[in-house]
Coordinates of C-alpha atoms in Angstrom, one line a residue:
Chain A
M1 CA -4.8 -42.6 26.6
A2 CA -5.2 -38.8 26.5
E3 CA -2.3 -38.3 24.1
R4 CA -2.9 -40.9 22.3
S5 CA -7.2 -40.0 21.5
I6 CA -5.4 -36.4 20.6
W7 CA -3.2 -38.3 17.9
S8 CA -5.8 -40.3 16.3
S9 CA -8.2 -37.1 16.4
G10 CA -5.7 -35.1 14.4
V11 CA -5.1 -37.9 12.5
T12 CA -8.2 -38.1 11.3
L13 CA -8.8 -34.4 11.0
A14 CA -5.7 -34.5 8.1
V15 CA -7.4 -37.5 6.0
I16 CA -10.4 -36.0 5.9
A17 CA -8.9 -32.4 5.0
A18 CA -6.8 -34.2 2.9
I19 CA -10.3 -35.4 0.9
C20 CA -12.2 -32.8 1.1
A21 CA -9.2 -30.8 -0.5
S22 CA -8.7 -33.2 -3.7
L23 CA -12.0 -33.2 -3.8
V24 CA -12.1 -28.8 -3.8
A25 CA -9.1 -29.2 -6.7
L26 CA -10.5 -31.8 -8.6
T27 CA -13.9 -29.9 -8.9
W28 CA -12.2 -27.0 -10.0
Q29 CA -9.9 -28.6 -12.4
L30 CA -13.2 -30.0 -14.4
T31 CA -14.8 -26.5 -14.2
A32 CA -11.9 -23.9 -14.4
E33 CA -12.2 -23.8 -17.9
R34 CA -16.1 -23.7 -18.6
I35 CA -15.8 -21.0 -15.6
E36 CA -13.0 -19.2 -17.9
A37 CA -15.6 -18.7 -20.4
N38 CA -18.2 -17.7 -19.7
E39 CA -16.4 -15.0 -17.7
K40 CA -15.6 -14.0 -21.3
E41 CA -18.9 -14.8 -22.6
W42 CA -20.4 -12.1 -19.5
L43 CA -17.4 -9.8 -21.0
A44 CA -17.6 -9.7 -24.1
R45 CA -21.8 -8.8 -23.8
S46 CA -21.2 -6.5 -20.5
L47 CA -18.5 -4.1 -22.3
Q48 CA -20.8 -2.9 -24.8
P49 CA -23.1 -1.0 -22.6
A50 CA -20.0 1.2 -21.1
L51 CA -19.3 2.5 -24.1
A52 CA -22.5 4.3 -25.1
G53 CA -23.1 6.7 -27.5
L54 CA -19.9 6.2 -28.7
F55 CA -18.4 5.4 -32.2
F56 CA -15.5 2.7 -32.9
D57 CA -15.4 0.0 -35.1
S58 CA -13.2 -2.1 -33.3
P59 CA -13.5 -5.2 -31.7
V60 CA -13.1 -4.1 -28.3
T61 CA -11.3 -7.8 -26.6
E62 CA -8.9 -7.3 -28.9
S63 CA -7.2 -4.7 -28.2
M64 CA -6.5 -5.6 -24.7
I65 CA -3.7 -4.4 -22.1
T66 CA -3.0 -5.6 -18.4
I67 CA -1.3 -3.0 -15.6
T68 CA 0.8 -4.9 -13.6
A69 CA 0.1 -4.5 -9.8
P70 CA 1.0 -2.5 -7.8
H71 CA -0.8 0.0 -9.7
D72 CA -1.9 3.7 -9.4
L73 CA -5.3 2.1 -10.5
P74 CA -7.9 0.9 -7.6
G75 CA -7.4 -2.2 -6.4
T76 CA -4.8 -4.8 -5.4
E77 CA -4.8 -7.1 -8.4
D78 CA -3.9 -6.5 -11.8
A79 CA -6.1 -4.1 -13.5
I80 CA -7.3 -5.1 -16.8
I81 CA -7.8 -1.8 -20.3
Y82 CA -9.7 -2.4 -23.7
R83 CA -8.7 0.5 -26.3
V84 CA -11.1 1.4 -28.5
Y85 CA -10.4 2.9 -31.9
S86 CA -12.0 3.8 -35.0
G87 CA -10.4 2.9 -37.6
E88 CA -6.6 5.0 -36.3
D89 CA -7.9 7.0 -34.2
P90 CA -8.0 6.4 -30.3
V91 CA -11.9 6.5 -29.2
A92 CA -12.2 5.7 -25.5
A93 CA -10.2 2.7 -23.2
L94 CA -12.0 0.7 -20.8
F95 CA -10.9 0.1 -17.7
I96 CA -11.9 -2.9 -15.6
V97 CA -11.1 -1.9 -11.3
S98 CA -11.4 -3.1 -8.7
A99 CA -13.1 -1.5 -5.5
R100 CA -11.4 -2.9 -3.0
D101 CA -13.6 -0.8 0.1
G102 CA -16.8 -2.4 -0.8
Y103 CA -19.2 -4.0 1.3
A104 CA -18.7 -7.6 1.5
G105 CA -15.3 -7.8 -0.4
P106 CA -14.1 -6.4 -3.6
I107 CA -16.8 -4.8 -6.3
R108 CA -14.8 -5.8 -10.2
F109 CA -16.4 -3.3 -12.4
L110 CA -16.0 -1.9 -16.0
V111 CA -15.4 2.4 -16.4
G112 CA -15.4 3.8 -20.0
I113 CA -13.9 6.8 -21.0
A114 CA -14.1 8.7 -23.6
M115 CA -10.5 10.8 -25.1
D116 CA -11.8 14.0 -23.2
G117 CA -11.9 12.5 -20.4
T118 CA -15.4 11.6 -19.8
V119 CA -17.3 8.8 -18.0
T120 CA -19.1 7.0 -20.6
G121 CA -20.4 4.3 -19.1
V122 CA -20.1 2.5 -15.7
R123 CA -21.1 -1.5 -15.3
V124 CA -20.8 -3.7 -12.9
L125 CA -19.2 -6.9 -12.9
Q126 CA -19.1 -9.2 -9.9
H127 CA -19.7 -8.4 -6.4
R128 CA -21.1 -9.6 -3.0
E129 CA -23.0 -6.9 -1.9
T130 CA -26.0 -7.3 0.0
P131 CA -28.5 -8.3 -1.8
G132 CA -32.2 -5.7 -1.8
M133 CA -29.6 -2.5 -1.0
G134 CA -26.0 -2.7 -1.9
D135 CA -26.8 -4.7 -5.0
R136 CA -28.7 -2.0 -6.6
I137 CA -25.2 -1.0 -8.1
E138 CA -26.5 -3.3 -10.8
T139 CA -28.0 -1.8 -13.1
H140 CA -31.9 -4.1 -13.7
K141 CA -31.8 -3.3 -10.2
S142 CA -31.7 0.0 -9.9
D143 CA -30.3 3.1 -12.4
W144 CA -28.0 4.6 -10.4
V145 CA -25.0 3.7 -12.0
L146 CA -25.9 5.3 -14.9
Q147 CA -26.0 8.9 -13.3
F148 CA -21.8 8.8 -14.0
D149 CA -22.6 9.2 -17.5
G150 CA -20.9 12.1 -19.0
L151 CA -19.5 13.7 -16.0
S152 CA -15.9 14.1 -15.1
L153 CA -13.3 15.5 -13.1
R154 CA -14.1 18.6 -14.2
D155 CA -17.9 18.9 -14.3
P156 CA -18.0 17.9 -11.1
E157 CA -14.8 18.8 -8.8
P158 CA -13.1 15.8 -7.8
R159 CA -13.8 17.0 -3.9
Y160 CA -17.4 16.7 -4.6
W161 CA -17.5 13.5 -6.3
A162 CA -18.7 11.8 -2.7
I163 CA -22.0 10.6 -2.2
K164 CA -23.9 13.5 -0.5
G165 CA -23.9 12.4 3.0
D166 CA -19.9 13.0 2.6
G167 CA -20.4 16.2 0.9
G168 CA -20.2 15.4 -2.5
Q169 CA -22.8 15.3 -5.2
F170 CA -24.4 12.3 -5.9
D171 CA -26.3 10.6 -4.2
Q172 CA -26.4 7.7 -2.0
L173 CA -28.1 4.2 -2.4
T174 CA -30.8 3.8 1.3
G175 CA -29.2 2.1 3.7
A176 CA -26.2 1.4 1.6
S177 CA -23.3 3.4 2.3
V178 CA -19.9 1.6 2.0
T179 CA -21.1 0.4 -1.4
P180 CA -22.2 3.7 -3.5
R181 CA -18.5 5.2 -1.6
A182 CA -16.1 2.5 -2.8
I183 CA -17.4 2.4 -6.4
I184 CA -17.2 6.9 -6.4
K185 CA -14.0 6.8 -5.1
A186 CA -12.7 4.4 -7.9
I187 CA -14.1 5.6 -10.4
R188 CA -12.5 9.1 -9.2
V189 CA -8.9 7.3 -9.3
T190 CA -9.5 5.9 -12.6
L191 CA -10.5 9.4 -14.0
A192 CA -7.2 11.0 -12.6
Y193 CA -5.1 7.7 -13.8
F194 CA -6.4 8.0 -17.4
E195 CA -5.8 11.9 -17.2
V196 CA -2.2 11.6 -16.7
N197 CA -1.3 8.0 -18.6
R198 CA -3.6 8.3 -21.2
D199 CA -0.6 8.6 -23.7
A200 CA 1.1 5.7 -22.5
I201 CA -2.3 4.0 -22.6
F202 CA -2.8 4.0 -26.1
A203 CA 1.1 3.3 -26.8
A204 CA 1.7 0.2 -25.1
P205 CA 1.0 -3.1 -28.0
A206 CA -1.8 -4.9 -27.6
E207 CA -1.6 -8.4 -25.7
V208 CA -1.9 -11.5 -28.0
Q209 CA -5.3 -13.0 -26.0
E210 CA -5.1 -16.6 -27.1
Chain B
M1 CA -40.6 -49.8 2.2
A2 CA -42.2 -48.7 -1.0
A3 CA -44.8 -47.6 1.8
G4 CA -42.0 -46.5 4.6
L5 CA -40.6 -44.1 1.9
I6 CA -44.0 -42.4 1.5
D7 CA -43.8 -41.9 5.0
R8 CA -40.7 -40.7 4.9
F9 CA -41.1 -38.5 2.0
K10 CA -44.4 -36.7 4.2
T11 CA -41.9 -36.6 7.3
G12 CA -39.2 -33.9 5.2
L13 CA -42.1 -32.3 3.2
W14 CA -44.9 -31.4 5.7
R15 CA -44.1 -32.7 9.6
E16 CA -40.7 -32.1 10.0
N17 CA -40.1 -29.8 7.2
P18 CA -36.7 -28.2 7.8
G19 CA -38.5 -24.5 7.0
L20 CA -41.7 -25.0 7.8
V21 CA -41.5 -26.5 11.1
Q22 CA -38.0 -27.0 12.7
L23 CA -37.3 -23.3 11.5
L24 CA -33.6 -24.2 11.0
G25 CA -31.9 -22.4 7.6
L26 CA -33.7 -19.2 7.7
C27 CA -31.6 -17.1 6.8
P28 CA -31.3 -17.6 3.0
L29 CA -34.6 -18.7 3.3
L30 CA -35.6 -14.9 4.0
A31 CA -32.9 -13.9 1.8
V32 CA -32.9 -15.3 -1.7
T33 CA -37.2 -16.0 -2.1
G34 CA -38.0 -13.2 -3.9
S35 CA -38.7 -15.2 -6.9
F36 CA -39.7 -18.0 -8.4
V37 CA -36.1 -19.7 -9.5
N38 CA -33.9 -17.7 -7.2
G39 CA -36.1 -20.4 -4.9
L40 CA -35.2 -23.2 -7.3
G41 CA -32.0 -22.7 -7.3
L42 CA -31.0 -22.3 -4.0
G43 CA -33.0 -25.1 -3.3
L44 CA -31.6 -27.6 -5.6
A45 CA -28.4 -26.0 -4.4
T46 CA -28.8 -26.9 -0.5
L47 CA -30.4 -30.1 -1.4
A48 CA -27.8 -31.4 -3.6
V49 CA -25.3 -30.3 -0.5
M50 CA -27.4 -32.8 2.3
M51 CA -27.0 -35.7 -0.1
A52 CA -23.3 -35.5 -0.5
S53 CA -22.6 -34.4 3.2
N54 CA -25.2 -36.7 4.6
A55 CA -23.7 -39.4 1.8
L56 CA -19.9 -38.8 3.4
V57 CA -21.4 -38.1 7.0
S58 CA -22.4 -41.3 6.8
A59 CA -19.6 -43.3 5.1
T60 CA -17.7 -41.5 7.6
R61 CA -19.2 -41.9 10.7
R62 CA -17.5 -44.9 12.5
W63 CA -13.9 -43.7 12.1
I64 CA -15.0 -40.3 13.7
Q65 CA -14.4 -39.5 17.1
P66 CA -17.6 -37.8 18.8
E67 CA -15.6 -34.9 20.0
I68 CA -14.1 -33.8 16.7
R69 CA -17.3 -34.7 14.5
V70 CA -18.4 -31.0 14.7
P71 CA -15.3 -29.5 12.8
I72 CA -15.7 -32.2 10.2
Y73 CA -18.8 -31.9 9.4
V74 CA -17.6 -28.2 8.8
L75 CA -14.9 -29.3 6.8
I76 CA -17.2 -31.4 5.1
I77 CA -20.0 -29.3 4.0
A78 CA -17.3 -26.0 3.4
S79 CA -15.9 -28.5 1.0
L80 CA -18.8 -29.4 -0.7
V81 CA -20.3 -25.9 -0.9
T82 CA -17.2 -25.0 -2.6
C83 CA -17.5 -27.4 -5.3
I84 CA -21.7 -27.0 -5.9
E85 CA -20.8 -22.9 -5.8
L86 CA -17.7 -23.6 -8.6
I87 CA -20.1 -25.7 -10.9
F88 CA -22.1 -22.9 -10.8
K89 CA -20.8 -20.8 -11.3
A90 CA -19.7 -23.0 -14.4
F91 CA -23.2 -24.2 -15.8
F92 CA -25.5 -21.6 -13.7
P93 CA -23.6 -18.1 -14.4
D94 CA -26.4 -16.0 -14.5
L95 CA -28.0 -17.7 -11.7
D96 CA -25.0 -17.6 -9.7
R97 CA -24.6 -13.8 -10.2
A98 CA -28.2 -13.7 -9.0
L99 CA -27.7 -15.7 -5.6
G100 CA -24.8 -14.4 -5.2
I101 CA -23.6 -14.6 -1.4
F102 CA -26.5 -17.0 -1.0
I103 CA -24.5 -20.2 -2.6
P104 CA -21.3 -19.7 -0.1
L105 CA -23.2 -19.3 2.4
I106 CA -25.0 -22.5 2.1
V107 CA -22.3 -23.4 4.6
T108 CA -24.2 -21.4 7.6
N109 CA -27.1 -23.8 6.8
C110 CA -28.0 -25.6 10.2
A111 CA -30.2 -27.8 8.6
I112 CA -27.6 -29.7 7.5
V113 CA -25.4 -29.7 10.3
A114 CA -28.7 -30.8 12.0
R115 CA -29.1 -33.8 9.8
A116 CA -25.5 -34.5 9.5
E117 CA -25.5 -34.6 13.6
V118 CA -29.3 -36.5 13.9
F119 CA -29.1 -38.6 11.6
A120 CA -26.4 -39.5 8.9
S121 CA -23.7 -39.9 11.8
R122 CA -25.8 -42.8 13.5
N123 CA -27.7 -44.3 9.7
S124 CA -26.2 -46.4 7.1
V125 CA -25.0 -44.4 3.7
V126 CA -28.4 -45.2 2.0
T127 CA -30.6 -44.1 4.1
S128 CA -28.6 -41.2 5.1
I129 CA -28.7 -40.1 1.2
I130 CA -32.8 -40.1 1.4
D131 CA -33.3 -38.4 4.7
G132 CA -31.1 -35.9 2.7
L133 CA -33.3 -36.4 -0.8
V134 CA -36.2 -36.3 1.8
M135 CA -34.5 -33.0 4.0
G136 CA -33.1 -31.4 1.2
S137 CA -36.6 -31.3 -0.7
G138 CA -39.3 -30.2 1.9
F139 CA -36.4 -27.3 2.3
A140 CA -36.3 -26.5 -1.4
L141 CA -40.1 -26.5 -2.2
L142 CA -40.9 -24.2 0.9
L143 CA -38.5 -21.9 -0.9
M144 CA -40.8 -22.4 -4.3
V145 CA -43.5 -21.8 -2.2
I146 CA -42.0 -18.7 -0.7
G147 CA -40.2 -17.2 -4.5
A148 CA -43.4 -18.0 -6.3
F149 CA -45.6 -15.9 -3.3
R150 CA -43.3 -13.4 -3.1
E151 CA -42.5 -13.0 -7.3
L152 CA -46.7 -13.5 -7.6
I153 CA -47.4 -10.8 -5.5
G154 CA -44.6 -8.4 -5.4
Q155 CA -43.9 -8.5 -9.1
G156 CA -47.5 -10.0 -10.7
S157 CA -44.8 -12.3 -12.4
L158 CA -43.9 -15.9 -11.9
F159 CA -41.7 -18.2 -13.1
A160 CA -39.8 -14.5 -14.5
R161 CA -36.0 -15.7 -15.4
M162 CA -36.1 -19.6 -15.8
D163 CA -33.2 -19.0 -18.2
M164 CA -30.9 -18.5 -15.5
L165 CA -31.3 -22.5 -14.9
F166 CA -32.2 -23.9 -18.1
G167 CA -30.0 -21.2 -19.9
G168 CA -31.9 -19.6 -23.9
E169 CA -32.6 -16.2 -24.2
P170 CA -34.0 -13.8 -20.8
V171 CA -37.9 -14.8 -19.8
R172 CA -40.0 -12.9 -18.6
G173 CA -42.1 -15.8 -17.1
L174 CA -46.3 -15.6 -16.5
V175 CA -46.9 -11.6 -16.7
L176 CA -50.4 -11.1 -15.1
V177 CA -49.9 -7.2 -14.1
E178 CA -46.9 -4.5 -14.9
N179 CA -46.1 -3.6 -11.3
G180 CA -46.7 -6.0 -7.6
W181 CA -47.1 -4.9 -4.3
L182 CA -43.7 -4.4 -4.3
L183 CA -43.8 -5.0 0.1
L184 CA -43.5 -8.6 -1.0
V185 CA -40.4 -8.1 -2.3
L186 CA -38.5 -6.1 0.0
P187 CA -36.9 -8.0 3.2
P188 CA -40.2 -7.8 5.5
G189 CA -42.4 -9.6 2.5
A190 CA -39.7 -12.5 3.3
F191 CA -41.2 -12.7 7.3
F192 CA -44.8 -12.3 6.2
S193 CA -44.3 -14.6 3.3
L194 CA -42.7 -17.5 5.7
A195 CA -45.1 -16.3 9.0
L196 CA -48.2 -17.1 6.6
A197 CA -46.6 -20.2 5.3
I198 CA -46.3 -21.6 9.0
A199 CA -49.6 -20.7 10.0
A200 CA -51.4 -22.4 7.0
K201 CA -50.0 -25.3 7.7
N202 CA -50.6 -25.1 11.7
A203 CA -54.2 -24.5 10.2
I204 CA -54.7 -26.8 7.3
D205 CA -52.6 -29.4 10.6
R206 CA -54.9 -28.7 13.0
R207 CA -58.5 -29.4 10.5
R208 CA -56.8 -32.6 9.9
K209 CA -56.9 -33.2 13.4
D210 CA -60.3 -32.3 14.1
A211 CA -61.6 -33.9 11.3
R212 CA -60.1 -37.1 12.1
R213 CA -61.2 -37.0 15.8
P214 CA -64.4 -35.6 16.4
L215 CA -65.3 -34.3 19.1
P216 CA -68.2 -33.4 21.4
R217 CA -68.2 -28.5 20.3
R218 CA -67.2 -28.7 24.6
A219 CA -64.5 -31.0 24.6
R220 CA -63.1 -29.7 22.1
S221 CA -62.3 -26.3 23.2
L222 CA -61.6 -27.7 26.4
N223 CA -58.8 -29.9 24.0
R224 CA -57.4 -26.3 23.1

């Protein structure tokens, strides 16, 4: 008797789980394309500010290359790099990387790096940090990410690329130190990667985008 | 039927308002009500999940053994919330970014499980959907009221960024003063606002009760 009821409960659970899973799958199927389009539009809108003060005349989104994981950039997923040109001359590279050690999952963000290795802008694209604390990495909530503009691995030296609490030179966010720590580390790693791989990045052929 | 429906709405919006009276779903209520549009967005999402979960729970109530009902509620609610999250990402991407983690966190809103357990598992599909509508509206309305209050006092504006829901260029809304009393936007402000809302509701209820049954002054004070 008891055995039968366990079986029938199991079957009910399995059936309901299957129904729920197909519901989610169906919704995903219907929305995936739109979500991707939204992401792209959002991207085009948000790439711009990370290149402040640079002159360039190429459409940024057409010069994409993907660095397949595993790589030396932050994050475990594939990293994306957009190359920015003025005429034929490379001007800067835009990295989309994710800081894995955010407070609530990975933080995907944009780092623009000029040819001389200075940061041209940092913008957070996607995160799940606590509202009111870690979410001040967004530019419309605070100026925190703007402090990296114009800095490089020579100014300050790599060991000062840390929050003040860890002996570095950057402000932390009140009530949130995990988030800034993750971002600062990811920027530092990206800068180092750029220094080593700069020529290879600009030599790679652009990927065709649909 | 119509009178019954009105009564049901009175129950959901006022007498048994999930946020004000049952004090359920306080986490999202306190966390996202920094502005009217956030409150409205999360309110609508919660309302949709509540109606759909009530419908599904009610439709499957005859096949579900009581021992496994809770995992099934969790399963149903979690899938619905995932669907809503995808829909938000597809159609209201900015609002999705503003609400962030609190869309997926609708799963943990106990108001939804409570309605599934208390109501939908014992009633027909149609009445359960109505119950979801009524209770969800009560919750959404409270989110909007508190969101509007906090935005008004905390930022000095009202209905800012409504474009996140309706599209178009970013709008600043009605700006009354440039800067508000920041405390109201910060987390403590959420507690103060909710406390004020509950106090106001109780005060109105008490006044109404007194008006309905006028008692001699001495008897009334004893009655408290």
